[in-house]
mmCIF file of C-alpha atoms and ligand atoms in Angstrom:
data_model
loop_
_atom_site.group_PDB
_atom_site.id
_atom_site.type_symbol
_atom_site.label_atom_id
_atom_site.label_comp_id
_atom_site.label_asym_id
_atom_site.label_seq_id
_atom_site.Cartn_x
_atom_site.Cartn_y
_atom_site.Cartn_z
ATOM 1 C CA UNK A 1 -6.212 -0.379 -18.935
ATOM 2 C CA UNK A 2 -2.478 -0.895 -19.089
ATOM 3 C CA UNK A 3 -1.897 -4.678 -20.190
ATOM 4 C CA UNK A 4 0.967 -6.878 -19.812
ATOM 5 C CA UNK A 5 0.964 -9.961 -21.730
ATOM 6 C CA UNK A 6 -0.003 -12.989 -19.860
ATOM 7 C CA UNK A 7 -1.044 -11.492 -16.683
ATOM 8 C CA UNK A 8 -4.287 -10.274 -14.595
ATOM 9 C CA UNK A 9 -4.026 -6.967 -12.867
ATOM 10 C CA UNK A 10 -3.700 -6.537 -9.609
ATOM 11 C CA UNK A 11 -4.313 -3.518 -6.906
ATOM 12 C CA UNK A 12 -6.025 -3.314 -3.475
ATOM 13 C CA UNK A 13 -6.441 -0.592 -1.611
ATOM 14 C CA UNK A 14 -3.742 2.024 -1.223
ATOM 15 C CA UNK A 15 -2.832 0.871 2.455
ATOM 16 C CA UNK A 16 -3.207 -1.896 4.634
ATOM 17 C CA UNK A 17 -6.212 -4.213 3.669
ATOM 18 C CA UNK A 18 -8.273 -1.208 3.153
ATOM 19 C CA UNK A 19 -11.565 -1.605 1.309
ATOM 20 C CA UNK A 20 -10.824 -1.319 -2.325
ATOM 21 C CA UNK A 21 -10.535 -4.166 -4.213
ATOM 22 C CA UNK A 22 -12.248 -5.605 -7.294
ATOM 23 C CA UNK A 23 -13.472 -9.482 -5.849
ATOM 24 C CA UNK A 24 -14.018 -12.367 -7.876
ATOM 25 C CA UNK A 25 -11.834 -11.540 -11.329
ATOM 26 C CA UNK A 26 -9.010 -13.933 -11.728
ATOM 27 C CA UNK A 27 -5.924 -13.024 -13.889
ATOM 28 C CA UNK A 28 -4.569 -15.811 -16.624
ATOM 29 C CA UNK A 29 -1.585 -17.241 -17.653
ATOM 30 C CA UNK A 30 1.573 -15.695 -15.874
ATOM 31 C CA UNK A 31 5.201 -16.446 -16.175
ATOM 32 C CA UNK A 32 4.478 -20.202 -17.151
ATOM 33 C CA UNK A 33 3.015 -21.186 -13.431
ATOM 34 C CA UNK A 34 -0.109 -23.051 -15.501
ATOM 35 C CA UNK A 35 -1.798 -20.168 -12.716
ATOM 36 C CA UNK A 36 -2.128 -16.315 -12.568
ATOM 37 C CA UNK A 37 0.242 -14.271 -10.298
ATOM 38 C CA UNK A 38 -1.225 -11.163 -10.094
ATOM 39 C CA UNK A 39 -5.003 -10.561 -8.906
ATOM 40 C CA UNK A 40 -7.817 -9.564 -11.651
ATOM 41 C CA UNK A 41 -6.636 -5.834 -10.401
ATOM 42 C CA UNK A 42 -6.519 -2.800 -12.599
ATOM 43 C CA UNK A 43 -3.285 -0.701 -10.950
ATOM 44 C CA UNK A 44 -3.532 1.732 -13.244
ATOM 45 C CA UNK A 45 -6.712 2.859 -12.828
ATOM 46 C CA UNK A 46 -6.023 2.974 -9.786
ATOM 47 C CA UNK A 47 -2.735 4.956 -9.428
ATOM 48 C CA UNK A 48 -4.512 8.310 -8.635
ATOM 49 C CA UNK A 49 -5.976 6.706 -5.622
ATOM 50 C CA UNK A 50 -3.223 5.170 -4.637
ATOM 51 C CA UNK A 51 -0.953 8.389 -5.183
ATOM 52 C CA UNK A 52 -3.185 10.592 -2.831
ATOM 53 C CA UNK A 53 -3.495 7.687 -0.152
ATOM 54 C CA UNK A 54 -0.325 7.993 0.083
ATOM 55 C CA UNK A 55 0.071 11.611 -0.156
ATOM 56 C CA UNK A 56 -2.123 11.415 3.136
ATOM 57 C CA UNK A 57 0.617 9.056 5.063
ATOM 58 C CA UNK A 58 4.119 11.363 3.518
ATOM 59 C CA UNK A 59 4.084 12.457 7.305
ATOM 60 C CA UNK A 60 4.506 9.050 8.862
ATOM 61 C CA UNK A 61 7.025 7.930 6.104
ATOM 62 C CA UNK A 62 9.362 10.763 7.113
ATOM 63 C CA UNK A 63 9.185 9.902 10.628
ATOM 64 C CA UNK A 64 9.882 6.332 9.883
ATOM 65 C CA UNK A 65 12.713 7.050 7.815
ATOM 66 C CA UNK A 66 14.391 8.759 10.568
ATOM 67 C CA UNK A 67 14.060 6.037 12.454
ATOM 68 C CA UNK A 68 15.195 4.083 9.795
ATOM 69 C CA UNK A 69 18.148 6.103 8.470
ATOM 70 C CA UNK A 70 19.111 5.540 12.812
ATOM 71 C CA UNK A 71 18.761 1.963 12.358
ATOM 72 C CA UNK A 72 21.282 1.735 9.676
ATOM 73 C CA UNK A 73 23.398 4.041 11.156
ATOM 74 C CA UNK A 74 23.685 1.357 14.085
ATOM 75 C CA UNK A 75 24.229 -1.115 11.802
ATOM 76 C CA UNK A 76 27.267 0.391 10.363
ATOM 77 C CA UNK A 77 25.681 1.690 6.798
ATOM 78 C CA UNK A 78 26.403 5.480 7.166
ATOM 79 C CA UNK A 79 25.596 8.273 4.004
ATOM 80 C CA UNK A 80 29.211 7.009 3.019
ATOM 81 C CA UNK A 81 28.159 3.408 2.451
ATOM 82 C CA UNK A 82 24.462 3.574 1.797
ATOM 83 C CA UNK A 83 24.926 3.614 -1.746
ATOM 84 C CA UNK A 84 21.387 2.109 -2.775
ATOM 85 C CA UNK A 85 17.722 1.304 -1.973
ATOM 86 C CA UNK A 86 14.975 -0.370 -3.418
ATOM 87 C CA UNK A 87 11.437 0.329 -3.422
ATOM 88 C CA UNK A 88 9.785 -2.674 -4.053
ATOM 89 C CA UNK A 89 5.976 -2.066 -5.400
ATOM 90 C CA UNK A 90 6.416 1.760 -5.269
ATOM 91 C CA UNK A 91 2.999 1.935 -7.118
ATOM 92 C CA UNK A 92 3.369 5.916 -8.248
ATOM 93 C CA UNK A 93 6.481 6.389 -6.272
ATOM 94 C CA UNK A 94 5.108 8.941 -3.266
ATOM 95 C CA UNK A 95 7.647 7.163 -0.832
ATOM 96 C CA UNK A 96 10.274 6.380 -3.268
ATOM 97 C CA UNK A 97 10.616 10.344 -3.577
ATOM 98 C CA UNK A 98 10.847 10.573 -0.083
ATOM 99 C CA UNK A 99 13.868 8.107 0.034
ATOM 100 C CA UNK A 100 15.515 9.609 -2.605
ATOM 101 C CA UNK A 101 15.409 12.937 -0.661
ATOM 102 C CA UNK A 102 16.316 11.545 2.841
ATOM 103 C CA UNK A 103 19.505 9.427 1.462
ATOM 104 C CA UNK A 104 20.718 11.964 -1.454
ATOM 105 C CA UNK A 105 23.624 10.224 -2.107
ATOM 106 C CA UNK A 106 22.344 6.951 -2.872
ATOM 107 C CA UNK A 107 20.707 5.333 -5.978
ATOM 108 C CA UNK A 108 16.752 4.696 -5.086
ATOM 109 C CA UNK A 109 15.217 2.468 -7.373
ATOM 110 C CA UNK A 110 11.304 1.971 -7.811
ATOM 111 C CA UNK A 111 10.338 -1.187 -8.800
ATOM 112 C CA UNK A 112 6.910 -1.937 -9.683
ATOM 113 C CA UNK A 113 4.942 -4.194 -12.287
ATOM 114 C CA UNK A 114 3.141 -1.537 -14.016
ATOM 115 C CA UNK A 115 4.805 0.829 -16.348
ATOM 116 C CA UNK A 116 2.114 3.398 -15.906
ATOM 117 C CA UNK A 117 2.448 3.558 -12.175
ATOM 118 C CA UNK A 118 6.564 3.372 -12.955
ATOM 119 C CA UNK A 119 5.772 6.915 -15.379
ATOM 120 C CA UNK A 120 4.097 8.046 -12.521
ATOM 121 C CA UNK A 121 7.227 7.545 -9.980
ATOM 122 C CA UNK A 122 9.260 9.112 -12.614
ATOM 123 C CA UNK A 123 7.616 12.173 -13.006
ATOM 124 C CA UNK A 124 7.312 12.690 -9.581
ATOM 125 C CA UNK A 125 10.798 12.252 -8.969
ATOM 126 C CA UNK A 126 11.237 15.271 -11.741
ATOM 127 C CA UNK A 127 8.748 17.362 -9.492
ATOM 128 C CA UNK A 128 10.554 16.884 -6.422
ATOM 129 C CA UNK A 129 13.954 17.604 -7.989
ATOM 130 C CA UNK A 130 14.605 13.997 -6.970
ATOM 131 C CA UNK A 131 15.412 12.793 -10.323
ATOM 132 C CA UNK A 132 19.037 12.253 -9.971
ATOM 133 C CA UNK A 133 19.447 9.797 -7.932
ATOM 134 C CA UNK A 134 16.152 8.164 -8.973
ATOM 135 C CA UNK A 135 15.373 5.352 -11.270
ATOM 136 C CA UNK A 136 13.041 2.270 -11.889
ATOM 137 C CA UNK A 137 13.099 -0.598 -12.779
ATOM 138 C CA UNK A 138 9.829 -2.798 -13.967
ATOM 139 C CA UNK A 139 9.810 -6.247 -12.295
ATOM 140 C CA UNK A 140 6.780 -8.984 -12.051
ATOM 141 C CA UNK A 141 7.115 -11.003 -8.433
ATOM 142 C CA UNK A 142 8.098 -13.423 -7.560
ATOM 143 C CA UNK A 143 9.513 -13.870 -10.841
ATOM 144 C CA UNK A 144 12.035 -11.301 -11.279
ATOM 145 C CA UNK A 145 13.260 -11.263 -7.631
ATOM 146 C CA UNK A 146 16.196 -12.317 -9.172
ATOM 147 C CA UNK A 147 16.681 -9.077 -11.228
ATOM 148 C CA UNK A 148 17.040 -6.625 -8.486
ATOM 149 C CA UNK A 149 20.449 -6.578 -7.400
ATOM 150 C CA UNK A 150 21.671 -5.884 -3.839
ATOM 151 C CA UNK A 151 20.642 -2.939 -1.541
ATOM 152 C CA UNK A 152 21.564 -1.606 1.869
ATOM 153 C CA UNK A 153 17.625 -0.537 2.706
ATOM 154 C CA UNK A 154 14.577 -2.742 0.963
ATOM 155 C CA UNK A 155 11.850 -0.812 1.769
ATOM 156 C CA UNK A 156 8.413 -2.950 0.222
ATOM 157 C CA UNK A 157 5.101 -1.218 1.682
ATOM 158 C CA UNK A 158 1.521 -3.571 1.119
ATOM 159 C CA UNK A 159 3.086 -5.369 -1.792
ATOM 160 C CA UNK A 160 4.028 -8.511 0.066
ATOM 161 C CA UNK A 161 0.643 -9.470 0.511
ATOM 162 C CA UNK A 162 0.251 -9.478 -2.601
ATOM 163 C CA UNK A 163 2.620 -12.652 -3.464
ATOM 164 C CA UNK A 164 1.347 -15.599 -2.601
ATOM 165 C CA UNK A 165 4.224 -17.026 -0.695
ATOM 166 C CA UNK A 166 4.841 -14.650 1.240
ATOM 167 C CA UNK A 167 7.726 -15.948 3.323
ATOM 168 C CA UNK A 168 9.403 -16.938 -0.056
ATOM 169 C CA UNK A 169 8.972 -13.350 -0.984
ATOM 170 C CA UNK A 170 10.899 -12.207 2.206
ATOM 171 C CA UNK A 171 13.434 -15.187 1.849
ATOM 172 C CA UNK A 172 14.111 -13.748 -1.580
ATOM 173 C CA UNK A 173 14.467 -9.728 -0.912
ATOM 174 C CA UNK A 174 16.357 -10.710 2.247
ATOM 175 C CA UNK A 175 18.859 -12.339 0.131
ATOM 176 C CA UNK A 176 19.493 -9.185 -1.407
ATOM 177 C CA UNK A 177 20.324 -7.011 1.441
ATOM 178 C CA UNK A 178 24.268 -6.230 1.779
ATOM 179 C CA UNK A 179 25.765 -7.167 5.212
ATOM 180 C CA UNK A 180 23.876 -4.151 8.126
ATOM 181 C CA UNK A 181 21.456 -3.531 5.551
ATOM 182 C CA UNK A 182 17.921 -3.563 6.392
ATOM 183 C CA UNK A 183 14.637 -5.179 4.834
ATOM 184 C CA UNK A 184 11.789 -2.821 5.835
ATOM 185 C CA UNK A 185 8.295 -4.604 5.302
ATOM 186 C CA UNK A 186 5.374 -1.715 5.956
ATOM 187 C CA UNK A 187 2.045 -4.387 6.429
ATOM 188 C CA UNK A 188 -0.772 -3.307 8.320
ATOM 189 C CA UNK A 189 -1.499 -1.891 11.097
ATOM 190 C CA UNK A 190 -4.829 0.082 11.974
ATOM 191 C CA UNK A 191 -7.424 0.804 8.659
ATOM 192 C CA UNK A 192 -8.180 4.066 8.298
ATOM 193 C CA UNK A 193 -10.948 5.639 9.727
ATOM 194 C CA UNK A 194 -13.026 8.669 8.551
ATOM 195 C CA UNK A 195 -16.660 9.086 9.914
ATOM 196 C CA UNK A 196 -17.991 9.273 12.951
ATOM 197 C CA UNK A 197 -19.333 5.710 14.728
ATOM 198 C CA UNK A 198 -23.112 7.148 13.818
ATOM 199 C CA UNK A 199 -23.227 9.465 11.067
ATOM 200 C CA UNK A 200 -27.401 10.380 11.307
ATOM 201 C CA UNK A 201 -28.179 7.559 8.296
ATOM 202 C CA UNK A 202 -28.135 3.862 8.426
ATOM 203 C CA UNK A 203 -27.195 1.861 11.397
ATOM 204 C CA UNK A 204 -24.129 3.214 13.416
ATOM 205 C CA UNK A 205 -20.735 1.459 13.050
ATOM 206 C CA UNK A 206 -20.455 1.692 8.612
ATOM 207 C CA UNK A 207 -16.983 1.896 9.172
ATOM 208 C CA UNK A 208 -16.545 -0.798 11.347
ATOM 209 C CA UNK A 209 -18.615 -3.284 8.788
ATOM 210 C CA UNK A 210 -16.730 -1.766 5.583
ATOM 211 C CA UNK A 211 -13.463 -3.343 7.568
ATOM 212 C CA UNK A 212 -14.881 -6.501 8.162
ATOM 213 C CA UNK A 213 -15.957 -6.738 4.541
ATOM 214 C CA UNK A 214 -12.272 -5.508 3.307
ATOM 215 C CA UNK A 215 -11.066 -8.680 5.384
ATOM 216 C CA UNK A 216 -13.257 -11.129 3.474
ATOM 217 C CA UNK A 217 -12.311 -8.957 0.305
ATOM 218 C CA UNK A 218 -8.648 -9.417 1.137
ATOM 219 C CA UNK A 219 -8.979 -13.470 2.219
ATOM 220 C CA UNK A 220 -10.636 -13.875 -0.842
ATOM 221 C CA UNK A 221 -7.800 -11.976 -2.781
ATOM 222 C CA UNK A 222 -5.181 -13.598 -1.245
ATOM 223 C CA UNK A 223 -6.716 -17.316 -2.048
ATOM 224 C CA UNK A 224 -7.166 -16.616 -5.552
ATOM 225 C CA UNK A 225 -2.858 -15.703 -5.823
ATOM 226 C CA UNK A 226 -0.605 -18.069 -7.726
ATOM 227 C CA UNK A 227 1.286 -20.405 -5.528
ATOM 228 C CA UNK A 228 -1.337 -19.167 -2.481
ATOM 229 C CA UNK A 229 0.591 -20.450 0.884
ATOM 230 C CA UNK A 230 -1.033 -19.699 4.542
ATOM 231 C CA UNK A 231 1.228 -18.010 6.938
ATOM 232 C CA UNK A 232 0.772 -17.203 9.965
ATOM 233 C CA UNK A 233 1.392 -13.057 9.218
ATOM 234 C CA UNK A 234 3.509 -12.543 12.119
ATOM 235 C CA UNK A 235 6.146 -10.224 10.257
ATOM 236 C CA UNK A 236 9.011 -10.283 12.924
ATOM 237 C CA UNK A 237 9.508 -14.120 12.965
ATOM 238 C CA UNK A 238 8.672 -14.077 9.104
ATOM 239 C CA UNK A 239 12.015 -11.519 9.182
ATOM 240 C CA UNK A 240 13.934 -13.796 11.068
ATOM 241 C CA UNK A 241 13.207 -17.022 9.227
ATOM 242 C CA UNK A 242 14.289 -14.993 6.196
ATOM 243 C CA UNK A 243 17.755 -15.324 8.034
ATOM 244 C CA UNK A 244 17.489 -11.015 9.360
ATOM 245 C CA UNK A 245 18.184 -10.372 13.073
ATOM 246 C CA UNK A 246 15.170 -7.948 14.290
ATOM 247 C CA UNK A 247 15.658 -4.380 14.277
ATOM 248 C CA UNK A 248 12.513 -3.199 15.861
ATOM 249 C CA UNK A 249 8.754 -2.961 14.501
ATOM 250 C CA UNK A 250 7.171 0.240 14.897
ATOM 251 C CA UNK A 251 3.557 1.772 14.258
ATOM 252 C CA UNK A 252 2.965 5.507 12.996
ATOM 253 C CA UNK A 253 -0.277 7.686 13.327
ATOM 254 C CA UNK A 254 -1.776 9.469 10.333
ATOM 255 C CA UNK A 255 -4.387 11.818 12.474
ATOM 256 C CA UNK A 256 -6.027 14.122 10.395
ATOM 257 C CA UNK A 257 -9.091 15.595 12.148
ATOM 258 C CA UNK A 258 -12.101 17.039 11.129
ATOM 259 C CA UNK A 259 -12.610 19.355 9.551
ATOM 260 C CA UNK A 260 -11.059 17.803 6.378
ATOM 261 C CA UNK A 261 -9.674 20.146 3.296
ATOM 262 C CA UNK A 262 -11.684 19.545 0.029
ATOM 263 C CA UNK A 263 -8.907 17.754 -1.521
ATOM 264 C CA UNK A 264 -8.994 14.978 1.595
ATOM 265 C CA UNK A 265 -13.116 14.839 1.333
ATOM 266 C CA UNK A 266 -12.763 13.948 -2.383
ATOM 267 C CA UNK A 267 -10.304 11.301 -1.834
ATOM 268 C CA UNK A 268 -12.709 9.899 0.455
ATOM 269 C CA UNK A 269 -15.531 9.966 -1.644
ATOM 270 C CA UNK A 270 -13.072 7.997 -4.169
ATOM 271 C CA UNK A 271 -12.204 5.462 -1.296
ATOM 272 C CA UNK A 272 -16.624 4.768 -0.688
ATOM 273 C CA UNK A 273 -17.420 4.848 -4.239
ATOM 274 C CA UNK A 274 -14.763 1.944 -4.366
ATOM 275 C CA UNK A 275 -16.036 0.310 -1.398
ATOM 276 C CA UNK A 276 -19.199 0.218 -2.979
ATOM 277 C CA UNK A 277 -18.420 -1.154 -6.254
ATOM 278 C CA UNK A 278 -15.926 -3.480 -4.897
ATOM 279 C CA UNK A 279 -17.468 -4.708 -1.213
ATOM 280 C CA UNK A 280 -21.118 -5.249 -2.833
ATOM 281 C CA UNK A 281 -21.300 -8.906 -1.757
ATOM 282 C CA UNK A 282 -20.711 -8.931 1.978
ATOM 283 C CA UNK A 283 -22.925 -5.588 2.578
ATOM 284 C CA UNK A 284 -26.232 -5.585 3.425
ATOM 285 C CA UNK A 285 -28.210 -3.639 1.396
ATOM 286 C CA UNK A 286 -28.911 -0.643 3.821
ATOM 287 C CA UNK A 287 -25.259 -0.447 4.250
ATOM 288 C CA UNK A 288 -25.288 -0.041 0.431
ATOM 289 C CA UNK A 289 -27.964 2.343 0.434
ATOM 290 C CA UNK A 290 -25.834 4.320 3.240
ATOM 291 C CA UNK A 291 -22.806 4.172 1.116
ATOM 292 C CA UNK A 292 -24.771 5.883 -1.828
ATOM 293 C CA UNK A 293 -26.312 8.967 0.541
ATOM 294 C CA UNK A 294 -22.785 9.125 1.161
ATOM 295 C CA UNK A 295 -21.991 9.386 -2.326
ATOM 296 C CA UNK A 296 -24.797 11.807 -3.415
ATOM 297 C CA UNK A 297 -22.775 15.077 -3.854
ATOM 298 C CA UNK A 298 -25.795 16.920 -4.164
ATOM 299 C CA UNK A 299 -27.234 15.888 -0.494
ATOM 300 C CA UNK A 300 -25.918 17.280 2.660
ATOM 301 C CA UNK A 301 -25.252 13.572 3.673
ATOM 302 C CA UNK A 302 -22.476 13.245 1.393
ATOM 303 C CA UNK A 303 -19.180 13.077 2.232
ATOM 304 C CA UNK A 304 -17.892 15.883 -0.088
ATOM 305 C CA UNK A 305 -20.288 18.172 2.227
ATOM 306 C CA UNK A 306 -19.808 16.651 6.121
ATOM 307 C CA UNK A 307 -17.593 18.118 8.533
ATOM 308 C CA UNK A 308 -17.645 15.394 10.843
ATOM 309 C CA UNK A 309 -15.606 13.507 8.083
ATOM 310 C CA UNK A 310 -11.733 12.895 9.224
ATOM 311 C CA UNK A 311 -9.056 10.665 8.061
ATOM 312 C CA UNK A 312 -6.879 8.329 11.151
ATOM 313 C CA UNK A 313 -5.096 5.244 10.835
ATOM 314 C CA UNK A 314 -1.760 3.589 11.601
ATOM 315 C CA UNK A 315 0.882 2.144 9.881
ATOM 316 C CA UNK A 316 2.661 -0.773 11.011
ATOM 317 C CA UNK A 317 6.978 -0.952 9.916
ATOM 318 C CA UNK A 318 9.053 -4.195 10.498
ATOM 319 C CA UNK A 319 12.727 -4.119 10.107
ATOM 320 C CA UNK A 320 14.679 -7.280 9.489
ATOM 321 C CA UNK A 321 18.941 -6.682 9.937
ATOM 322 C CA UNK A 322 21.348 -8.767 7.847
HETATM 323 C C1 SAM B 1 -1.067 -1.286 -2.529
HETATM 324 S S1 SAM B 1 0.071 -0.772 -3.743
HETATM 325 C C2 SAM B 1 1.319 -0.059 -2.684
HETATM 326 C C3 SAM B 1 2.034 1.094 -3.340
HETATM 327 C C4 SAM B 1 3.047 1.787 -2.427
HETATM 328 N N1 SAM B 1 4.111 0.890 -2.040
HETATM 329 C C5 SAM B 1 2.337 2.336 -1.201
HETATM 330 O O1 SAM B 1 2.518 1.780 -0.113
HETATM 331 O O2 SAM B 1 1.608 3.328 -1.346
HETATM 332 C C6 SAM B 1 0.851 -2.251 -4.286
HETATM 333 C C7 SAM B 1 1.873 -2.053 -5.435
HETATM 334 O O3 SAM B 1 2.528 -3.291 -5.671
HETATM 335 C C8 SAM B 1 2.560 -3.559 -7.055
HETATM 336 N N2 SAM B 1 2.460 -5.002 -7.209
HETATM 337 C C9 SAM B 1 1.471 -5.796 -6.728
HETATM 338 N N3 SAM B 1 1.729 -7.076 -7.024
HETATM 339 C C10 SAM B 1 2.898 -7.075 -7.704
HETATM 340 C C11 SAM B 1 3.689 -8.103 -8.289
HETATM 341 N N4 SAM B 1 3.320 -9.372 -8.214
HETATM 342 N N5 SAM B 1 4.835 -7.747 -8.914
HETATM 343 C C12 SAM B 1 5.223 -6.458 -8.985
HETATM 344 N N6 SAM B 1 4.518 -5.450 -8.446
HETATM 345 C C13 SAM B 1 3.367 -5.752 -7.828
HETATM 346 C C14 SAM B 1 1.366 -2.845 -7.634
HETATM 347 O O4 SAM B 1 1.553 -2.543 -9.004
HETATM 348 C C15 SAM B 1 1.262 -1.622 -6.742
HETATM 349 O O5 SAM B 1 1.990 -0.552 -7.260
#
């Protein structure tokens, strides 16, 4: 496991409150706050997860940076003035790459808290002949919002939630945005799903009561944070109260149907196995005995084998003007 001293580990779920997270661990120490500020998370460990979740979603990120690269546009920030970008918790840097290739001429920075996800965005920036204008920078939040220097596009996707104030966190990134820049918050949306509502085993609706476990997962997760302050999550007034005029809020498919290539199946089978090991507590035990015929790779049941098995969801983007 990567360490970094005085801190827990923190990762979720490689998208939007997914299931995926380790409950119950608490990180120490932190940046003097007498608390932890990161949850009892390995990211590491988890950075091939979260590199293929995201490989699933490159399609929606392109269309939203279209969208995006219009928005600016409007706002006066043209490839003459868009000079450079954040992305703030690029994990292993799947959408950094992709802003690096849609606004050449910039300088895109990935910032994360993990060096070993930070490697990660590095060397795929080298793959995708992206590593010009690419670079990172590590930084531990809330702390070092200080350290990030201005941008004309913030683009922070399912890291906010991961702060514990999380209008602070927006007060403090929207402070960094140059005049027409934009503050691009990716939270939420619709969780992926990827079986059928019955799948012949179990009672029908797993999917359904793996989502409703992930919420208690992620209330739990969020409560435990450093500094843990209830908001009401509504991103667009969140935006504004961070002082940005709205600039739209849009939601992008990911549909891909059954049946799935080998590659998607296996990433799957990584996404149960950690619903499993991480969801335990809130499923009943035939649910858990489901998720494990799921997991036998041996047994037609499981999920490296089905054909019904398909991956949709939807991805919610806010945009905040300065
Ligand atoms: C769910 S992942 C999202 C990765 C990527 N943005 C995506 O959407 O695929 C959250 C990322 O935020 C980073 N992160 C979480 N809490 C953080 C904190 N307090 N300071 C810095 N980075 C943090 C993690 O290391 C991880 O890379």
């Amino acid at each position: 496991m990567h360490t970094h001293a005085g801190h827990g580990h923190g990762r979720d779920d490689g998208g939007h409150g997914d299931e995926g997270q380790r409950h119950g661990g608490h990180g120490h120490g932190g940046h003097g706050h007498g608390g932890h500020d990161h949850e009892d998370v390995d990211w590491d460990a988890m950075a091939a997860l979260l590199e293929r979740e995201a490989e699933l979603r490159i399609p929606f990120v392109e269309e939203a940076l279209a969208w995006l690269r219009g928005l600016l546009l409007e706002g006066g920030c043209g490839p003459d003035t868009v000079r450079r970008l954040l992305d703030v918790g690029s994990g292993p840097g799947v959408f950094t790459a992709l802003l690096a290739r849609t606004f050449p001429q910039a300088e895109v920075v990935a910032v994360d808290g993990e060096q070993g996800l930070l490697e990660r965005a590095r060397d795929r920036a080298a793959r995708e002949g992206v590593a010009r204008n690419t670079t990172t920078q590590e930084a531990r939040l809330p702390d070092d919002f200080g350290t990030l220097g201005s941008a004309d596009l913030i683009w922070t996707s399912n890291v906010i939630h991961h702060i514990g104030d999380q209008q602070a966190a927006l007060d403090a990134l929207a402070a960094s945005v140059r005049p027409g820049g934009l503050l691009v918050v990716v939270e939420r949306g619709l969780s992926p799903r990827y079986l059928p509502r019955d799948i012949g085993i179990g009672r029908p609706g797993l999917l359904a009561r793996l989502e409703a476990a992930n919420e208690e997962r992620f209330t739990a997760m969020r409560e435990a944070l450093a500094g843990h302050t209830p908001v009401v999550e509504d991103w667009p007034a969140m935006l504004a109260r961070a002082g940005l005029a709205p600039a739209g809020t849009r939601t992008f498919l990911t549909d891909l149907p059954a049946p799935l290539e080998p590659a998607a199946r296996s990433h799957l089978r990584d996404r149960l196995e950690r619903a499993r090991d991480t969801l335990g507590e809130w499923l009943t035990p035939e649910d858990t005995r489901v998720l494990n015929a799921l997991l036998d790779d041996e047994a037609p049941t499981g999920i490296l084998h089905r054909h019904d098995a398909f991956y949709l969801t939807a991805t919610t983007v806010h945009a905040g003007r300065r």
